Amino acid sequence: MKKALITGITGQDGSFLTEFLLDKGYQVHGIVRRASTFNTDRIRHLYHDPHDPETRLFLHYGDVTDASGLRHVLEKVQPDEIYNLAAQSHVRVSFDQSEYTADVVATGALRVLEALRHHVHESGRAVRYYQAGSSEMFGAAPPPQSEGTAFYPRSPYAVAKVAAHWYGVNYREAYGLFVANGILFNHESERRGETFVTRKITRSLGRIKLGLMDKFYLGNLESRRDWGYAGDYVEAMWLMLQQEAAGDYVVATGEAHSVKEFLELAAEYAGVDWTKCVGTDPRYFRPTEVDSLCGDSSRARAKLGWKPKVSFPELVRKMVDCDMELARRERTLLAAGHAVHI
Ligand code: NAP
Ligand code: F7E
């Protein structure tokens, strides 16, 4: 049975990747951060009592800012594949917490690579590594962006991802490690964090439709993103680690829409007049914006045989359907006297 180790297992992508790998018959190990409240909501449906002999999902406390802890986990788990998804992944927040973002995103990746290098050196095992790179690394470079496009990062988050990318390339060349850099364009889902623009929109529209709130505030509606479905994108991560040679791949739909287009489509489907309930708040604008991202994923399509399955309108409908249902549950709980947020 193959073993995978995932950092960032409690995030959106971590949860889809865990489902995908368990379906493939893997034993999956995840690194979770200690928190004062549970942070495992997205993988709760996959988790069984570790005493159950059938269980194939195991969690370990750890943090990519803690190098010795990472080494211990690697030695204990002895994985065949490592997926480094851990990140402070919010671009706007990275302007407020730049040093912290660099520590987790850039130096965090370096720490995982160092632990990997040490483990491979000591054990002689072959271990494959996936690095979660981002289209944000292209930043101001005009679309379409491909593996040949020069990076022009526009935020502390994006600069840190560029560093993580190049650490990966360097460890591949210097030590012969199998390092694959995915350069993934935006991917969303019903499990997307609620402060990213797509989920913020669908969550708010659900609450407005059900009378739980009146208005919400956004920033720049003109920026364009190449939005895909997260469930489709984790397959590309796995495919990158099944190749004979390690490489770097852009993963994208090749179709871009503005934030306003996402809002219009979601509002129309939800049956809400967005012009009456969306305001502008300067705090959601970024000091430097990424105006237009649209990926050319020809290489991934040709070499990995990957292509996205969920279209843009389907993605919007999936997210609105989910958030309508969540708003219904919230309304029921509130009517029963519970001051509960779900
Ligand atoms: P996400 O939902 O924000 O999840 C991030 C994960 O990283 C969470 O599990 C989080 O744990 C964990 N984490 C944060 N700081 C950590 C630390 N110091 N040590 C260990 N774990 C830590 O992000 P996502 O959307 O799933 O994205 C996954 C990865 O792909 C990230 O690296 C992101 O930057 C990158 N990426 C995402 C997209 C996208 O559109 N979604 C596109 C390109 C690249 P908690 O649950 O405890 O917070
Ligand atoms: O912003 C605009 C905002 O925060 C998208 C991360 O997963 O994808 C994500 O980064 C656009 C930007 O995602 C609001 O200015 C307007 O132009 O949803 P977002 P992002 O910055 O593209 C990349 C690929 C990653 O790697 C990142 O980890 O929407 N926008 N109004 C807003 N954005 C937010 N968050 N909130 C607003 O109110």
GROMACS .gro file of C-alpha atoms and ligand atoms in nm:
model
  428
    1MET     CA    1   0.000   0.000   0.000
    2LYS     CA    2   0.146   0.338  -0.101
    3LYS     CA    3   0.178   0.600   0.171
    4ALA     CA    4   0.122   0.972   0.119
    5LEU     CA    5   0.203   1.251   0.362
    6ILE     CA    6   0.008   1.575   0.322
    7THR     CA    7   0.089   1.908   0.486
    8GLY     CA    8  -0.218   2.135   0.480
    9ILE     CA    9  -0.452   1.834   0.493
   10THR     CA   10  -0.721   2.036   0.675
   11GLY     CA   11  -0.747   2.291   0.391
   12GLN     CA   12  -0.970   2.288   0.085
   13ASP     CA   13  -0.723   2.101  -0.139
   14GLY     CA   14  -0.600   1.875   0.141
   15SER     CA   15  -0.951   1.741   0.192
   16PHE     CA   16  -1.009   1.669  -0.179
   17LEU     CA   17  -0.663   1.515  -0.215
   18THR     CA   18  -0.722   1.290   0.086
   19GLU     CA   19  -1.048   1.164  -0.064
   20PHE     CA   20  -0.877   1.108  -0.398
   21LEU     CA   21  -0.581   0.916  -0.251
   22LEU     CA   22  -0.796   0.703  -0.019
   23ASP     CA   23  -1.003   0.608  -0.326
   24LYS     CA   24  -0.680   0.503  -0.499
   25GLY     CA   25  -0.601   0.270  -0.208
   26TYR     CA   26  -0.334   0.485  -0.039
   27GLN     CA   27  -0.265   0.509   0.330
   28VAL     CA   28  -0.283   0.883   0.398
   29HIS     CA   29  -0.101   1.072   0.672
   30GLY     CA   30  -0.172   1.437   0.738
   31ILE     CA   31   0.002   1.706   0.939
   32VAL     CA   32  -0.238   1.916   1.145
   33ARG     CA   33  -0.169   2.225   1.350
   34ARG     CA   34  -0.259   2.225   1.713
   35ALA     CA   35  -0.546   2.471   1.763
   36SER     CA   36  -0.772   2.556   2.056
   37THR     CA   37  -1.074   2.460   1.847
   38PHE     CA   38  -1.114   2.173   1.600
   39ASN     CA   39  -0.968   2.255   1.258
   40THR     CA   40  -1.048   1.919   1.098
   41ASP     CA   41  -1.401   1.995   0.971
   42ARG     CA   42  -1.314   1.939   0.605
   43ILE     CA   43  -1.178   1.587   0.667
   44ARG     CA   44  -1.416   1.482   0.944
   45HIS     CA   45  -1.616   1.265   0.702
   46LEU     CA   46  -1.301   1.069   0.615
   47TYR     CA   47  -1.168   1.016   0.967
   48HIS     CA   48  -1.220   0.694   1.163
   49ASP     CA   49  -1.110   0.590   1.507
   50PRO     CA   50  -0.734   0.519   1.468
   51HIS     CA   51  -0.791   0.195   1.663
   52ASP     CA   52  -1.009   0.068   1.377
   53PRO     CA   53  -0.784  -0.181   1.188
   54GLU     CA   54  -0.944  -0.072   0.859
   55THR     CA   55  -0.848   0.294   0.894
   56ARG     CA   56  -0.613   0.436   0.632
   57LEU     CA   57  -0.611   0.799   0.743
   58PHE     CA   58  -0.376   0.909   1.021
   59LEU     CA   59  -0.314   1.257   1.160
   60HIS     CA   60   0.003   1.389   1.321
   61TYR     CA   61   0.052   1.719   1.499
   62GLY     CA   62   0.304   1.934   1.319
   63ASP     CA   63   0.375   2.268   1.161
   64VAL     CA   64   0.591   2.369   0.865
   65THR     CA   65   0.759   2.624   1.091
   66ASP     CA   66   0.890   2.337   1.308
   67ALA     CA   67   1.178   2.162   1.130
   68SER     CA   68   1.252   1.896   1.391
   69GLY     CA   69   0.886   1.799   1.411
   70LEU     CA   70   0.878   1.756   1.032
   71ARG     CA   71   1.180   1.524   1.045
   72HIS     CA   72   1.019   1.311   1.315
   73VAL     CA   73   0.697   1.275   1.116
   74LEU     CA   74   0.887   1.175   0.802
   75GLU     CA   75   1.087   0.913   0.988
   76LYS     CA   76   0.775   0.776   1.152
   77VAL     CA   77   0.554   0.770   0.841
   78GLN     CA   78   0.814   0.671   0.575
   79PRO     CA   79   0.597   0.812   0.294
   80ASP     CA   80   0.628   0.735  -0.077
   81GLU     CA   81   0.485   1.073  -0.172
   82ILE     CA   82   0.475   1.411   0.003
   83TYR     CA   83   0.228   1.682  -0.091
   84ASN     CA   84   0.329   2.019   0.053
   85LEU     CA   85   0.003   2.214   0.059
   86ALA     CA   86   0.052   2.403   0.387
   87ALA     CA   87   0.031   2.779   0.347
   88GLN     CA   88  -0.094   3.109   0.476
   89SER     CA   89  -0.280   3.117   0.145
   90HIS     CA   90  -0.466   3.450   0.160
   91VAL     CA   91  -0.312   3.711  -0.071
   92ARG     CA   92  -0.467   4.016   0.099
   93VAL     CA   93  -0.364   3.891   0.445
   94SER     CA   94  -0.007   3.842   0.322
   95PHE     CA   95   0.029   4.222   0.300
   96ASP     CA   96  -0.055   4.246   0.671
   97GLN     CA   97   0.145   3.940   0.777
   98SER     CA   98   0.430   3.942   0.528
   99GLU     CA   99   0.706   3.797   0.746
  100TYR     CA  100   0.482   3.524   0.880
  101THR     CA  101   0.367   3.440   0.525
  102ALA     CA  102   0.729   3.412   0.408
  103ASP     CA  103   0.810   3.187   0.704
  104VAL     CA  104   0.524   2.945   0.633
  105VAL     CA  105   0.511   2.957   0.253
  106ALA     CA  106   0.877   2.995   0.151
  107THR     CA  107   1.086   2.875   0.446
  108GLY     CA  108   0.815   2.619   0.530
  109ALA     CA  109   0.866   2.456   0.189
  110LEU     CA  110   1.242   2.470   0.243
  111ARG     CA  111   1.203   2.295   0.580
  112VAL     CA  112   0.998   2.016   0.423
  113LEU     CA  113   1.258   1.978   0.146
  114GLU     CA  114   1.541   1.967   0.401
  115ALA     CA  115   1.357   1.702   0.604
  116LEU     CA  116   1.305   1.509   0.279
  117ARG     CA  117   1.670   1.539   0.178
  118HIS     CA  118   1.781   1.415   0.519
  119HIS     CA  119   1.532   1.127   0.514
  120VAL     CA  120   1.631   1.015   0.163
  121HIS     CA  121   1.998   1.038   0.252
  122GLU     CA  122   1.958   0.836   0.573
  123SER     CA  123   1.715   0.574   0.444
  124GLY     CA  124   1.802   0.548   0.074
  125ARG     CA  125   1.428   0.547   0.002
  126ALA     CA  126   1.276   0.703  -0.311
  127VAL     CA  127   1.024   0.969  -0.208
  128ARG     CA  128   0.839   1.201  -0.445
  129TYR     CA  129   0.752   1.560  -0.353
  130TYR     CA  130   0.476   1.791  -0.478
  131GLN     CA  131   0.497   2.166  -0.419
  132ALA     CA  132   0.173   2.367  -0.431
  133GLY     CA  133   0.273   2.658  -0.655
  134SER     CA  134   0.033   2.927  -0.763
  135SER     CA  135  -0.069   3.136  -1.065
  136GLU     CA  136  -0.011   3.433  -0.831
  137MET     CA  137   0.359   3.383  -0.913
  138PHE     CA  138   0.283   3.520  -1.263
  139GLY     CA  139   0.123   3.830  -1.111
  140ALA     CA  140   0.162   4.116  -1.356
  141ALA     CA  141   0.279   3.901  -1.650
  142PRO     CA  142   0.014   3.932  -1.923
  143PRO     CA  143  -0.209   3.629  -2.005
  144PRO     CA  144  -0.206   3.358  -2.123
  145GLN     CA  145   0.051   3.235  -1.869
  146SER     CA  146   0.235   2.904  -1.917
  147GLU     CA  147   0.544   2.728  -1.776
  148GLY     CA  148   0.755   2.953  -2.004
  149THR     CA  149   0.615   3.281  -1.865
  150ALA     CA  150   0.851   3.474  -1.638
  151PHE     CA  151   0.726   3.523  -1.282
  152TYR     CA  152   0.629   3.877  -1.173
  153PRO     CA  153   0.484   3.836  -0.823
  154ARG     CA  154   0.268   4.115  -0.680
  155SER     CA  155   0.225   4.025  -0.312
  156PRO     CA  156   0.431   3.886  -0.024
  157TYR     CA  157   0.237   3.561  -0.071
  158ALA     CA  158   0.333   3.542  -0.438
  159VAL     CA  159   0.699   3.627  -0.372
  160ALA     CA  160   0.710   3.351  -0.110
  161LYS     CA  161   0.556   3.102  -0.356
  162VAL     CA  162   0.821   3.196  -0.615
  163ALA     CA  163   1.090   3.119  -0.356
  164ALA     CA  164   0.927   2.785  -0.274
  165HIS     CA  165   0.913   2.705  -0.646
  166TRP     CA  166   1.283   2.776  -0.694
  167TYR     CA  167   1.380   2.584  -0.378
  168GLY     CA  168   1.206   2.289  -0.541
  169VAL     CA  169   1.391   2.331  -0.872
  170ASN     CA  170   1.722   2.369  -0.687
  171TYR     CA  171   1.672   2.056  -0.473
  172ARG     CA  172   1.579   1.862  -0.786
  173GLU     CA  173   1.896   1.973  -0.965
  174ALA     CA  174   2.134   1.971  -0.667
  175TYR     CA  175   2.031   1.645  -0.498
  176GLY     CA  176   1.841   1.457  -0.769
  177LEU     CA  177   1.520   1.460  -0.564
  178PHE     CA  178   1.190   1.398  -0.741
  179VAL     CA  179   1.031   1.742  -0.702
  180ALA     CA  180   0.725   1.845  -0.903
  181ASN     CA  181   0.605   2.204  -0.895
  182GLY     CA  182   0.237   2.248  -0.971
  183ILE     CA  183   0.144   2.599  -1.085
  184LEU     CA  184  -0.225   2.592  -1.013
  185PHE     CA  185  -0.465   2.865  -1.114
  186ASN     CA  186  -0.753   2.953  -0.881
  187HIS     CA  187  -0.967   2.656  -0.787
  188GLU     CA  188  -1.276   2.678  -0.576
  189SER     CA  189  -1.545   2.456  -0.427
  190GLU     CA  190  -1.807   2.420  -0.159
  191ARG     CA  191  -1.511   2.378   0.081
  192ARG     CA  192  -1.335   2.702  -0.016
  193GLY     CA  193  -1.239   2.925   0.276
  194GLU     CA  194  -1.511   3.183   0.333
  195THR     CA  195  -1.288   3.489   0.293
  196PHE     CA  196  -1.189   3.411  -0.067
  197VAL     CA  197  -1.403   3.608  -0.308
  198THR     CA  198  -1.603   3.326  -0.471
  199ARG     CA  199  -1.711   3.166  -0.144
  200LYS     CA  200  -1.768   3.503   0.020
  201ILE     CA  201  -2.009   3.583  -0.264
  202THR     CA  202  -2.199   3.252  -0.259
  203ARG     CA  203  -2.215   3.239   0.124
  204SER     CA  204  -2.346   3.597   0.140
  205LEU     CA  205  -2.601   3.546  -0.139
  206GLY     CA  206  -2.738   3.239   0.041
  207ARG     CA  207  -2.782   3.435   0.364
  208ILE     CA  208  -2.939   3.731   0.182
  209LYS     CA  209  -3.183   3.510  -0.006
  210LEU     CA  210  -3.295   3.350   0.322
  211GLY     CA  211  -3.327   3.687   0.500
  212LEU     CA  212  -3.030   3.632   0.734
  213MET     CA  213  -2.841   3.942   0.615
  214ASP     CA  214  -2.903   4.247   0.395
  215LYS     CA  215  -2.575   4.355   0.248
  216PHE     CA  216  -2.210   4.261   0.201
  217TYR     CA  217  -1.897   4.444   0.083
  218LEU     CA  218  -1.640   4.362  -0.182
  219GLY     CA  219  -1.327   4.524  -0.328
  220ASN     CA  220  -1.209   4.518  -0.690
  221LEU     CA  221  -1.473   4.363  -0.918
  222GLU     CA  222  -1.270   4.405  -1.238
  223SER     CA  223  -0.986   4.159  -1.180
  224ARG     CA  224  -1.003   3.842  -1.389
  225ARG     CA  225  -0.931   3.490  -1.273
  226ASP     CA  226  -0.914   3.146  -1.434
  227TRP     CA  227  -1.143   2.960  -1.191
  228GLY     CA  228  -1.162   2.579  -1.186
  229TYR     CA  229  -1.303   2.318  -0.949
  230ALA     CA  230  -1.071   2.201  -0.667
  231GLY     CA  231  -1.184   1.838  -0.700
  232ASP     CA  232  -1.047   1.832  -1.056
  233TYR     CA  233  -0.716   1.994  -0.962
  234VAL     CA  234  -0.601   1.742  -0.700
  235GLU     CA  235  -0.592   1.475  -0.970
  236ALA     CA  236  -0.328   1.682  -1.152
  237MET     CA  237  -0.116   1.694  -0.834
  238TRP     CA  238  -0.121   1.316  -0.813
  239LEU     CA  239  -0.052   1.271  -1.185
  240MET     CA  240   0.261   1.488  -1.155
  241LEU     CA  241   0.404   1.239  -0.904
  242GLN     CA  242   0.328   0.937  -1.126
  243GLN     CA  243   0.552   1.055  -1.414
  244GLU     CA  244   0.887   0.901  -1.498
  245ALA     CA  245   1.065   1.235  -1.456
  246ALA     CA  246   0.980   1.525  -1.229
  247GLY     CA  247   0.866   1.850  -1.391
  248ASP     CA  248   0.667   2.169  -1.348
  249TYR     CA  249   0.312   2.205  -1.479
  250VAL     CA  250   0.052   2.479  -1.518
  251VAL     CA  251  -0.297   2.358  -1.424
  252ALA     CA  252  -0.582   2.578  -1.545
  253THR     CA  253  -0.909   2.582  -1.738
  254GLY     CA  254  -0.792   2.837  -1.999
  255GLU     CA  255  -1.103   3.049  -1.941
  256ALA     CA  256  -1.104   3.373  -1.744
  257HIS     CA  257  -1.391   3.569  -1.585
  258SER     CA  258  -1.404   3.887  -1.383
  259VAL     CA  259  -1.513   3.893  -1.020
  260LYS     CA  260  -1.818   4.087  -1.142
  261GLU     CA  261  -1.908   3.807  -1.385
  262PHE     CA  262  -1.886   3.552  -1.103
  263LEU     CA  263  -2.108   3.776  -0.889
  264GLU     CA  264  -2.363   3.829  -1.168
  265LEU     CA  265  -2.392   3.459  -1.248
  266ALA     CA  266  -2.413   3.353  -0.883
  267ALA     CA  267  -2.671   3.623  -0.802
  268GLU     CA  268  -2.883   3.534  -1.103
  269TYR     CA  269  -2.883   3.166  -1.006
  270ALA     CA  270  -2.957   3.252  -0.642
  271GLY     CA  271  -3.240   3.484  -0.745
  272VAL     CA  272  -3.090   3.790  -0.574
  273ASP     CA  273  -3.054   4.143  -0.721
  274TRP     CA  274  -2.686   4.200  -0.639
  275THR     CA  275  -2.700   4.571  -0.728
  276LYS     CA  276  -2.914   4.624  -0.416
  277CYS     CA  277  -2.701   4.431  -0.169
  278VAL     CA  278  -2.331   4.470  -0.261
  279GLY     CA  279  -2.128   4.765  -0.138
  280THR     CA  280  -1.764   4.859  -0.185
  281ASP     CA  281  -1.513   4.862   0.099
  282PRO     CA  282  -1.158   4.990   0.031
  283ARG     CA  283  -1.016   4.744   0.285
  284TYR     CA  284  -1.066   4.462   0.036
  285PHE     CA  285  -0.848   4.628  -0.229
  286ARG     CA  286  -0.483   4.523  -0.246
  287PRO     CA  287  -0.181   4.757  -0.254
  288THR     CA  288  -0.079   4.580  -0.576
  289GLU     CA  289  -0.343   4.383  -0.764
  290VAL     CA  290  -0.310   4.095  -1.006
  291ASP     CA  291  -0.537   4.211  -1.287
  292SER     CA  292  -0.566   3.919  -1.521
  293LEU     CA  293  -0.481   3.549  -1.495
  294CYS     CA  294  -0.563   3.294  -1.762
  295GLY     CA  295  -0.360   2.974  -1.783
  296ASP     CA  296  -0.228   2.778  -2.077
  297SER     CA  297  -0.223   2.421  -1.945
  298SER     CA  298  -0.129   2.253  -2.277
  299ARG     CA  299   0.169   2.079  -2.117
  300ALA     CA  300  -0.037   1.920  -1.837
  301ARG     CA  301  -0.303   1.816  -2.089
  302ALA     CA  302  -0.049   1.659  -2.326
  303LYS     CA  303   0.191   1.499  -2.077
  304LEU     CA  304  -0.036   1.417  -1.782
  305GLY     CA  305  -0.353   1.355  -1.983
  306TRP     CA  306  -0.528   1.593  -1.741
  307LYS     CA  307  -0.824   1.816  -1.820
  308PRO     CA  308  -1.083   1.994  -1.606
  309LYS     CA  309  -1.430   1.838  -1.582
  310VAL     CA  310  -1.639   2.104  -1.407
  311SER     CA  311  -1.725   2.413  -1.616
  312PHE     CA  312  -1.745   2.769  -1.483
  313PRO     CA  313  -2.129   2.781  -1.468
  314GLU     CA  314  -2.134   2.437  -1.300
  315LEU     CA  315  -1.881   2.557  -1.043
  316VAL     CA  316  -2.094   2.862  -0.963
  317ARG     CA  317  -2.411   2.651  -0.934
  318LYS     CA  318  -2.243   2.391  -0.708
  319MET     CA  319  -2.124   2.664  -0.471
  320VAL     CA  320  -2.459   2.848  -0.466
  321ASP     CA  321  -2.652   2.523  -0.408
  322CYS     CA  322  -2.428   2.433  -0.115
  323ASP     CA  323  -2.452   2.777   0.043
  324MET     CA  324  -2.829   2.796   0.002
  325GLU     CA  325  -2.853   2.471   0.197
  326LEU     CA  326  -2.617   2.602   0.467
  327ALA     CA  327  -2.826   2.920   0.495
  328ARG     CA  328  -3.144   2.709   0.531
  329ARG     CA  329  -2.984   2.515   0.817
  330GLU     CA  330  -2.871   2.839   0.979
  331ARG     CA  331  -3.223   2.978   0.956
  332THR     CA  332  -3.366   2.663   1.116
  333LEU     CA  333  -3.118   2.680   1.401
  334LEU     CA  334  -3.183   3.049   1.457
  335ALA     CA  335  -3.561   2.989   1.456
  336ALA     CA  336  -3.505   2.724   1.724
  337GLY     CA  337  -3.324   2.981   1.938
  338HIS     CA  338  -2.965   2.875   1.872
  339ALA     CA  339  -2.717   3.157   1.809
  340VAL     CA  340  -2.512   2.927   1.588
  341HIS     CA  341  -2.297   2.986   1.285
  342ILE     CA  342  -2.231   2.690   1.060
  343NAP     P1  343  -0.625   2.658   0.245
  343NAP     O1  344  -0.766   2.608   0.238
  343NAP     O2  345  -0.596   2.792   0.296
  343NAP     O3  346  -0.544   2.549   0.333
  343NAP     C1  347  -0.416   2.575   0.380
  343NAP     C2  348  -0.372   2.461   0.469
  343NAP     O4  349  -0.242   2.489   0.522
  343NAP     C3  350  -0.462   2.437   0.592
  343NAP     O5  351  -0.468   2.299   0.617
  343NAP     C4  352  -0.385   2.507   0.702
  343NAP     O6  353  -0.414   2.457   0.833
  343NAP     C5  354  -0.245   2.470   0.662
  343NAP     N1  355  -0.142   2.552   0.726
  343NAP     C6  356  -0.135   2.687   0.734
  343NAP     N2  357  -0.025   2.725   0.800
  343NAP     C7  358   0.040   2.609   0.835
  343NAP     C8  359   0.159   2.583   0.906
  343NAP     N3  360   0.235   2.680   0.958
  343NAP     N4  361   0.196   2.453   0.924
  343NAP     C9  362   0.119   2.352   0.875
  343NAP     N5  363   0.004   2.373   0.809
  343NAP    C10  364  -0.035   2.500   0.788
  343NAP     O7  365  -0.555   2.647   0.102
  343NAP     P2  366  -0.600   2.561  -0.028
  343NAP     O8  367  -0.691   2.644  -0.110
  343NAP     O9  368  -0.639   2.426   0.015
  343NAP    O10  369  -0.461   2.556  -0.106
  343NAP    C11  370  -0.367   2.452  -0.083
  343NAP    C12  371  -0.229   2.498  -0.127
  343NAP    O11  372  -0.233   2.532  -0.265
  343NAP    C13  373  -0.177   2.622  -0.056
  343NAP    O12  374  -0.038   2.610  -0.048
  343NAP    C14  375  -0.214   2.736  -0.150
  343NAP    O13  376  -0.126   2.844  -0.128
  343NAP    C15  377  -0.193   2.668  -0.283
  343NAP     N6  378  -0.273   2.718  -0.394
  343NAP    C16  379  -0.408   2.730  -0.383
  343NAP    C17  380  -0.483   2.769  -0.492
  343NAP    C18  381  -0.633   2.782  -0.485
  343NAP    O14  382  -0.691   2.844  -0.573
  343NAP     N7  383  -0.699   2.719  -0.388
  343NAP    C19  384  -0.419   2.796  -0.615
  343NAP    C20  385  -0.280   2.781  -0.622
  343NAP    C21  386  -0.208   2.739  -0.512
  343NAP     P3  387  -0.542   2.514   0.919
  343NAP    O15  388  -0.662   2.440   0.866
  343NAP    O16  389  -0.504   2.477   1.057
  343NAP    O17  390  -0.549   2.661   0.894
  344F7E     O1  391  -0.931   3.712  -0.477
  344F7E     C1  392  -1.082   4.033  -0.568
  344F7E     C2  393  -0.936   4.033  -0.527
  344F7E     O2  394  -0.884   3.626  -0.248
  344F7E     C3  395  -0.966   3.705  -0.612
  344F7E     C4  396  -0.569   3.199  -0.329
  344F7E     O3  397  -0.618   3.068  -0.324
  344F7E     O4  398  -0.589   3.204  -0.567
  344F7E     C5  399  -0.628   3.270  -0.449
  344F7E     O5  400  -0.582   3.405  -0.450
  344F7E     C6  401  -0.987   3.844  -0.667
  344F7E     C7  402  -0.875   3.944  -0.635
  344F7E     O6  403  -0.813   3.492  -0.453
  344F7E     C8  404  -1.283   4.082  -0.270
  344F7E     O7  405  -0.883   4.166  -0.526
  344F7E     C9  406  -1.272   4.166  -0.471
  344F7E     O8  407  -0.846   4.019  -0.749
  344F7E     O9  408  -1.050   3.504  -0.393
  344F7E     P1  409  -0.925   3.581  -0.383
  344F7E     P2  410  -0.668   3.526  -0.510
  344F7E    O10  411  -0.613   3.650  -0.454
  344F7E    O11  412  -0.676   3.515  -0.658
  344F7E    C10  413  -0.446   3.197  -0.589
  344F7E    C11  414  -0.423   3.119  -0.716
  344F7E    C12  415  -0.374   3.147  -0.472
  344F7E    O12  416  -0.268   3.083  -0.484
  344F7E    C13  417  -0.416   3.196  -0.338
  344F7E    O13  418  -0.369   3.107  -0.236
  344F7E    O14  419  -1.105   3.898  -0.607
  344F7E     N1  420  -1.175   4.069  -0.461
  344F7E     N2  421  -1.338   4.176  -0.355
  344F7E    C14  422  -1.180   4.016  -0.338
  344F7E     N3  423  -1.107   3.917  -0.282
  344F7E    C15  424  -1.139   3.882  -0.154
  344F7E     N4  425  -1.071   3.780  -0.096
  344F7E     N5  426  -1.238   3.946  -0.084
  344F7E    C16  427  -1.313   4.047  -0.137
  344F7E    O15  428  -1.400   4.103  -0.071
   0.00000   0.00000   0.00000
